PDB file of C-alpha atoms in Angstrom:
ATOM      1  CA  MET A   1     148.194  27.084  44.982  1.00  0.00           C
ATOM      2  CA  VAL A   2     152.171  28.236  44.796  1.00  0.00           C
ATOM      3  CA  ALA A   3     154.693  26.952  46.696  1.00  0.00           C
ATOM      4  CA  ILE A   4     158.194  27.481  47.453  1.00  0.00           C
ATOM      5  CA  VAL A   5     159.929  25.430  49.725  1.00  0.00           C
ATOM      6  CA  THR A   6     164.165  25.704  51.529  1.00  0.00           C
ATOM      7  CA  PRO A   7     165.886  24.335  53.380  1.00  0.00           C
ATOM      8  CA  GLU A   8     165.423  26.343  55.947  1.00  0.00           C
ATOM      9  CA  GLU A   9     161.063  26.774  55.439  1.00  0.00           C
ATOM     10  CA  SER A  10     158.901  26.540  53.217  1.00  0.00           C
ATOM     11  CA  ARG A  11     156.109  28.951  51.912  1.00  0.00           C
ATOM     12  CA  VAL A  12     152.712  28.455  50.501  1.00  0.00           C
ATOM     13  CA  LEU A  13     150.758  30.843  48.647  1.00  0.00           C
ATOM     14  CA  LEU A  14     146.429  30.543  48.509  1.00  0.00           C
ATOM     15  CA  GLN A  15     144.646  32.802  46.556  1.00  0.00           C
ATOM     16  CA  GLY A  16     141.023  34.288  46.104  1.00  0.00           C
ATOM     17  CA  ILE A  17     140.349  33.684  50.126  1.00  0.00           C
ATOM     18  CA  SER A  18     137.790  35.517  52.079  1.00  0.00           C
ATOM     19  CA  TRP A  19     139.262  37.807  54.843  1.00  0.00           C
ATOM     20  CA  GLN A  20     135.965  34.961  57.049  1.00  0.00           C
ATOM     21  CA  THR A  21     137.957  32.572  55.350  1.00  0.00           C
ATOM     22  CA  PHE A  22     140.954  33.483  56.805  1.00  0.00           C
ATOM     23  CA  LYS A  23     139.994  33.712  60.088  1.00  0.00           C
ATOM     24  CA  ALA A  24     137.792  30.545  60.042  1.00  0.00           C
ATOM     25  CA  MET A  25     141.771  29.031  59.075  1.00  0.00           C
ATOM     26  CA  LEU A  26     142.319  31.152  62.167  1.00  0.00           C
ATOM     27  CA  ALA A  27     140.264  29.201  64.343  1.00  0.00           C
ATOM     28  CA  ASP A  28     140.207  26.246  62.711  1.00  0.00           C
ATOM     29  CA  MET A  29     144.348  25.915  63.002  1.00  0.00           C
ATOM     30  CA  ALA A  30     144.069  26.897  66.801  1.00  0.00           C
ATOM     31  CA  ASP A  31     147.687  27.532  68.742  1.00  0.00           C
ATOM     32  CA  GLU A  32     149.067  24.218  67.894  1.00  0.00           C
ATOM     33  CA  ARG A  33     150.885  24.276  65.246  1.00  0.00           C
ATOM     34  CA  ASN A  34     154.604  25.630  63.900  1.00  0.00           C
ATOM     35  CA  THR A  35     153.403  27.801  60.867  1.00  0.00           C
ATOM     36  CA  ARG A  36     152.822  30.776  60.733  1.00  0.00           C
ATOM     37  CA  LEU A  37     149.894  32.837  58.502  1.00  0.00           C
ATOM     38  CA  ALA A  38     150.050  36.014  57.052  1.00  0.00           C
ATOM     39  CA  TYR A  39     146.696  37.682  55.120  1.00  0.00           C
ATOM     40  CA  GLU A  40     146.575  40.550  52.397  1.00  0.00           C
ATOM     41  CA  LYS A  41     144.209  41.385  49.584  1.00  0.00           C
ATOM     42  CA  GLY A  42     142.673  37.475  49.379  1.00  0.00           C
ATOM     43  CA  ILE A  43     145.947  35.980  49.728  1.00  0.00           C
ATOM     44  CA  VAL A  44     147.244  33.972  52.514  1.00  0.00           C
ATOM     45  CA  GLU A  45     151.086  32.703  52.937  1.00  0.00           C
ATOM     46  CA  ILE A  46     151.163  30.307  55.179  1.00  0.00           C
ATOM     47  CA  MET A  47     155.230  29.735  56.287  1.00  0.00           C
ATOM     48  CA  THR A  48     156.404  26.766  58.080  1.00  0.00           C
ATOM     49  CA  PRO A  49     160.100  27.086  59.534  1.00  0.00           C
ATOM     50  CA  GLN A  50     162.208  24.235  59.492  1.00  0.00           C
ATOM     51  CA  MET A  51     165.921  24.254  61.755  1.00  0.00           C
ATOM     52  CA  PRO A  52     167.519  27.143  60.365  1.00  0.00           C
ATOM     53  CA  HIS A  53     164.732  29.390  60.686  1.00  0.00           C
ATOM     54  CA  GLU A  54     164.431  28.702  64.411  1.00  0.00           C
ATOM     55  CA  ASN A  55     167.931  28.886  65.061  1.00  0.00           C
ATOM     56  CA  SER A  56     167.632  32.450  63.813  1.00  0.00           C
ATOM     57  CA  ASN A  57     164.255  33.454  64.557  1.00  0.00           C
ATOM     58  CA  ARG A  58     166.069  32.671  68.966  1.00  0.00           C
ATOM     59  CA  LEU A  59     169.231  33.593  68.958  1.00  0.00           C
ATOM     60  CA  ILE A  60     168.499  36.711  67.739  1.00  0.00           C
ATOM     61  CA  GLU A  61     165.237  37.317  70.456  1.00  0.00           C
ATOM     62  CA  SER A  62     168.235  36.163  73.072  1.00  0.00           C
ATOM     63  CA  PHE A  63     170.045  38.901  71.769  1.00  0.00           C
ATOM     64  CA  VAL A  64     166.977  41.578  71.747  1.00  0.00           C
ATOM     65  CA  LEU A  65     166.847  40.698  75.405  1.00  0.00           C
ATOM     66  CA  VAL A  66     170.153  40.605  76.857  1.00  0.00           C
ATOM     67  CA  LEU A  67     169.602  44.453  75.140  1.00  0.00           C
ATOM     68  CA  CYS A  68     166.651  45.125  77.021  1.00  0.00           C
ATOM     69  CA  GLU A  69     167.914  44.093  79.831  1.00  0.00           C
ATOM     70  CA  GLU A  70     171.564  46.509  79.118  1.00  0.00           C
ATOM     71  CA  PHE A  71     169.806  48.933  78.891  1.00  0.00           C
ATOM     72  CA  GLY A  72     167.371  49.352  81.697  1.00  0.00           C
ATOM     73  CA  LEU A  73     164.132  48.425  79.588  1.00  0.00           C
ATOM     74  CA  GLU A  74     161.027  46.350  80.646  1.00  0.00           C
ATOM     75  CA  VAL A  75     159.613  43.595  77.991  1.00  0.00           C
ATOM     76  CA  LYS A  76     156.898  41.446  77.335  1.00  0.00           C
ATOM     77  CA  SER A  77     157.558  38.968  74.088  1.00  0.00           C
ATOM     78  CA  ALA A  78     154.844  37.719  72.381  1.00  0.00           C
ATOM     79  CA  GLY A  79     155.856  35.883  69.778  1.00  0.00           C
ATOM     80  CA  SER A  80     154.411  34.959  67.521  1.00  0.00           C
ATOM     81  CA  LEU A  81     151.142  37.260  68.330  1.00  0.00           C
ATOM     82  CA  THR A  82     148.286  36.660  65.843  1.00  0.00           C
ATOM     83  CA  MET A  83     147.567  40.088  64.701  1.00  0.00           C
ATOM     84  CA  THR A  84     144.320  40.692  63.130  1.00  0.00           C
ATOM     85  CA  ARG A  85     142.507  43.637  62.393  1.00  0.00           C
ATOM     86  CA  ASP A  86     138.814  43.154  61.315  1.00  0.00           C
ATOM     87  CA  ASP A  87     138.818  47.057  59.441  1.00  0.00           C
ATOM     88  CA  LEU A  88     141.788  46.074  57.501  1.00  0.00           C
ATOM     89  CA  GLU A  89     141.183  42.711  56.454  1.00  0.00           C
ATOM     90  CA  HIS A  90     144.878  42.025  57.158  1.00  0.00           C
ATOM     91  CA  GLY A  91     146.520  39.557  59.118  1.00  0.00           C
ATOM     92  CA  ALA A  92     150.177  38.746  60.730  1.00  0.00           C
ATOM     93  CA  GLU A  93     152.293  36.230  62.863  1.00  0.00           C
ATOM     94  CA  PRO A  94     155.597  36.888  62.798  1.00  0.00           C
ATOM     95  CA  ASP A  95     158.698  35.115  64.303  1.00  0.00           C
ATOM     96  CA  SER A  96     158.744  36.773  67.149  1.00  0.00           C
ATOM     97  CA  SER A  97     156.855  40.173  68.193  1.00  0.00           C
ATOM     98  CA  TYR A  98     157.920  42.839  71.449  1.00  0.00           C
ATOM     99  CA  TYR A  99     156.068  45.275  74.005  1.00  0.00           C
ATOM    100  CA  ILE A 100     158.900  47.618  75.101  1.00  0.00           C
ATOM    101  CA  GLN A 101     157.914  50.498  75.208  1.00  0.00           C
ATOM    102  CA  ASN A 102     154.403  50.000  75.715  1.00  0.00           C
ATOM    103  CA  GLU A 103     155.704  46.846  77.818  1.00  0.00           C
ATOM    104  CA  LEU A 104     153.439  48.352  80.972  1.00  0.00           C
ATOM    105  CA  LEU A 105     150.227  48.489  78.972  1.00  0.00           C
ATOM    106  CA  VAL A 106     149.823  44.842  78.084  1.00  0.00           C
ATOM    107  CA  ARG A 107     152.180  43.374  80.945  1.00  0.00           C
ATOM    108  CA  ASN A 108     149.139  41.255  83.042  1.00  0.00           C
ATOM    109  CA  LYS A 109     147.540  40.822  79.423  1.00  0.00           C
ATOM    110  CA  GLU A 110     146.809  37.225  77.947  1.00  0.00           C
ATOM    111  CA  HIS A 111     145.190  37.724  75.080  1.00  0.00           C
ATOM    112  CA  ILE A 112     146.073  41.131  72.856  1.00  0.00           C
ATOM    113  CA  ASN A 113     143.068  42.458  70.715  1.00  0.00           C
ATOM    114  CA  LEU A 114     144.575  45.524  67.914  1.00  0.00           C
ATOM    115  CA  VAL A 115     140.954  47.578  68.248  1.00  0.00           C
ATOM    116  CA  SER A 116     141.824  48.423  72.260  1.00  0.00           C
ATOM    117  CA  ASP A 117     145.583  47.538  72.568  1.00  0.00           C
ATOM    118  CA  PRO A 118     148.828  48.640  70.640  1.00  0.00           C
ATOM    119  CA  PRO A 119     150.580  47.227  68.225  1.00  0.00           C
ATOM    120  CA  PRO A 120     153.462  44.964  69.589  1.00  0.00           C
ATOM    121  CA  ASP A 121     156.822  47.954  69.419  1.00  0.00           C
ATOM    122  CA  LEU A 122     158.722  45.586  67.580  1.00  0.00           C
ATOM    123  CA  VAL A 123     158.362  42.973  65.105  1.00  0.00           C
ATOM    124  CA  LEU A 124     161.394  39.970  63.404  1.00  0.00           C
ATOM    125  CA  GLU A 125     160.776  37.820  60.349  1.00  0.00           C
ATOM    126  CA  VAL A 126     163.636  35.426  59.596  1.00  0.00           C
ATOM    127  CA  GLU A 127     163.096  35.808  55.767  1.00  0.00           C
ATOM    128  CA  TYR A 128     165.339  32.797  53.930  1.00  0.00           C
ATOM    129  CA  SER A 129     163.411  32.762  51.067  1.00  0.00           C
ATOM    130  CA  ARG A 130     161.149  35.795  49.832  1.00  0.00           C
ATOM    131  CA  PRO A 131     157.699  36.136  51.389  1.00  0.00           C
ATOM    132  CA  LYS A 132     154.743  37.493  48.527  1.00  0.00           C
ATOM    133  CA  ILE A 133     152.718  39.315  51.022  1.00  0.00           C
ATOM    134  CA  ASP A 134     154.390  42.402  51.555  1.00  0.00           C
ATOM    135  CA  LYS A 135     155.091  42.599  54.565  1.00  0.00           C
ATOM    136  CA  LEU A 136     156.020  46.168  54.483  1.00  0.00           C
ATOM    137  CA  SER A 137     152.672  47.137  53.999  1.00  0.00           C
ATOM    138  CA  LEU A 138     151.300  44.426  56.210  1.00  0.00           C
ATOM    139  CA  TYR A 139     152.754  45.799  59.136  1.00  0.00           C
ATOM    140  CA  ALA A 140     152.669  49.717  58.601  1.00  0.00           C
ATOM    141  CA  SER A 141     148.836  49.346  58.238  1.00  0.00           C
ATOM    142  CA  MET A 142     149.270  47.539  61.258  1.00  0.00           C
ATOM    143  CA  GLY A 143     151.090  50.659  63.145  1.00  0.00           C
ATOM    144  CA  VAL A 144     153.649  48.166  63.961  1.00  0.00           C
ATOM    145  CA  PRO A 145     157.279  51.816  65.493  1.00  0.00           C
ATOM    146  CA  GLU A 146     159.904  48.635  64.440  1.00  0.00           C
ATOM    147  CA  PHE A 147     160.454  46.320  62.009  1.00  0.00           C
ATOM    148  CA  TRP A 148     163.357  44.120  61.764  1.00  0.00           C
ATOM    149  CA  ARG A 149     163.896  41.555  58.827  1.00  0.00           C
ATOM    150  CA  TYR A 150     166.843  39.374  58.671  1.00  0.00           C
ATOM    151  CA  ASN A 151     167.436  36.599  55.705  1.00  0.00           C
ATOM    152  CA  GLY A 152     170.344  34.760  56.320  1.00  0.00           C
ATOM    153  CA  THR A 153     173.036  37.116  55.393  1.00  0.00           C
ATOM    154  CA  VAL A 154     171.385  41.050  56.458  1.00  0.00           C
ATOM    155  CA  LEU A 155     169.707  42.511  59.025  1.00  0.00           C
ATOM    156  CA  ARG A 156     167.324  44.824  57.879  1.00  0.00           C
ATOM    157  CA  ILE A 157     165.792  47.853  60.455  1.00  0.00           C
ATOM    158  CA  TYR A 158     162.983  50.015  59.482  1.00  0.00           C
ATOM    159  CA  THR A 159     160.893  52.875  61.710  1.00  0.00           C
ATOM    160  CA  LEU A 160     157.266  53.963  60.156  1.00  0.00           C
ATOM    161  CA  SER A 161     157.089  57.437  59.561  1.00  0.00           C
ATOM    162  CA  GLY A 162     154.073  58.896  58.454  1.00  0.00           C
ATOM    163  CA  GLY A 163     152.076  55.945  57.147  1.00  0.00           C
ATOM    164  CA  LYS A 164     155.826  54.359  56.050  1.00  0.00           C
ATOM    165  CA  TYR A 165     158.746  52.469  56.974  1.00  0.00           C
ATOM    166  CA  SER A 166     162.458  52.980  56.241  1.00  0.00           C
ATOM    167  CA  GLU A 167     165.506  51.261  56.597  1.00  0.00           C
ATOM    168  CA  ALA A 168     168.150  52.940  59.515  1.00  0.00           C
ATOM    169  CA  GLU A 169     171.108  52.455  60.308  1.00  0.00           C
ATOM    170  CA  ILE A 170     170.240  52.169  63.521  1.00  0.00           C
ATOM    171  CA  SER A 171     167.532  51.023  65.209  1.00  0.00           C
ATOM    172  CA  PRO A 172     165.434  53.714  67.683  1.00  0.00           C
ATOM    173  CA  THR A 173     165.248  51.860  70.877  1.00  0.00           C
ATOM    174  CA  PHE A 174     168.509  50.751  71.006  1.00  0.00           C
ATOM    175  CA  ILE A 175     170.463  53.670  70.377  1.00  0.00           C
ATOM    176  CA  PRO A 176     173.521  53.774  69.832  1.00  0.00           C
ATOM    177  CA  VAL A 177     174.331  49.712  69.496  1.00  0.00           C
ATOM    178  CA  ARG A 178     174.778  48.742  65.396  1.00  0.00           C
ATOM    179  CA  VAL A 179     171.943  45.822  65.846  1.00  0.00           C
ATOM    180  CA  LYS A 180     172.686  45.638  62.263  1.00  0.00           C
ATOM    181  CA  ASP A 181     175.901  43.804  63.389  1.00  0.00           C
ATOM    182  CA  ILE A 182     174.037  41.033  64.826  1.00  0.00           C
ATOM    183  CA  PRO A 183     174.580  38.443  61.657  1.00  0.00           C
ATOM    184  CA  ASN A 184     177.970  38.085  63.010  1.00  0.00           C
ATOM    185  CA  PHE A 185     176.811  36.583  66.497  1.00  0.00           C
ATOM    186  CA  ILE A 186     174.969  34.302  64.447  1.00  0.00           C
ATOM    187  CA  ILE A 187     178.399  32.800  62.566  1.00  0.00           C
ATOM    188  CA  GLU A 188     180.347  33.136  65.625  1.00  0.00           C
ATOM    189  CA  SER A 189     177.446  30.604  67.624  1.00  0.00           C
ATOM    190  CA  LYS A 190     177.966  28.146  64.650  1.00  0.00           C
ATOM    191  CA  LYS A 191     181.506  28.089  65.955  1.00  0.00           C
ATOM    192  CA  SER A 192     181.245  29.217  69.896  1.00  0.00           C
ATOM    193  CA  GLY A 193     177.376  27.312  71.019  1.00  0.00           C
ATOM    194  CA  GLN A 194     174.906  29.793  72.118  1.00  0.00           C
ATOM    195  CA  ILE A 195     176.009  30.322  75.327  1.00  0.00           C
ATOM    196  CA  ALA A 196     178.878  31.710  74.609  1.00  0.00           C
ATOM    197  CA  THR A 197     178.276  34.340  72.355  1.00  0.00           C
ATOM    198  CA  ILE A 198     175.244  35.067  73.928  1.00  0.00           C
ATOM    199  CA  ARG A 199     177.736  36.415  76.801  1.00  0.00           C
ATOM    200  CA  ASN A 200     180.294  37.512  74.171  1.00  0.00           C
ATOM    201  CA  PHE A 201     177.217  39.512  72.480  1.00  0.00           C
ATOM    202  CA  ARG A 202     176.037  41.269  75.865  1.00  0.00           C
ATOM    203  CA  THR A 203     179.995  42.674  76.160  1.00  0.00           C
ATOM    204  CA  TRP A 204     180.287  43.782  72.913  1.00  0.00           C
ATOM    205  CA  VAL A 205     176.387  45.451  74.113  1.00  0.00           C
ATOM    206  CA  LYS A 206     177.975  47.138  76.807  1.00  0.00           C
ATOM    207  CA  GLN A 207     181.437  48.549  75.417  1.00  0.00           C
ATOM    208  CA  GLN A 208     179.144  50.421  72.741  1.00  0.00           C
ATOM    209  CA  ILE A 209     176.875  52.158  75.399  1.00  0.00           C
ATOM    210  CA  SER A 210     179.618  52.705  78.103  1.00  0.00           C
TER     211      SER A 210
END
């Protein structure tokens, strides 16, 4: 077992774990928990967020919802959706996930099955410490079209093409808004407060799309 602990989050790495054991862990731990699990190639990563991690996650979610509203897009927030693929023996629980382009296909669903349902159109990972599982490979294998990762300073955007991610300057979902500037608003929220910052973010978005 390998453990990494920071003021923002902790990560515990378990090695030599079978896919069946990982699925049993998910079942035993159930939904009443604040940990996020990921699995690839016999490795389980258990991430426990602390307040700075969750603050960033919730703020970025607020910004995503503002963007969808201003672009006239419907959205289904799927949170830390447990994403598993038995055929790949891959599993992940992002910090946040969203159905946007495929929202109508899952609008009335209480449970998502990636065998028959599409993956989220956009997933977010907040990573103040370096994950030990390659999330780019993991989400690419599941066919997630757009992946955002925020390390406490920089927000990076990755788009899927040909089964691999490439870093992009602009989110294809929210052209032409520079969503990579979102960290500036996270910093602002620490001075101005969350509601005031969301209001300023909305004004900024309107200016860019007008």
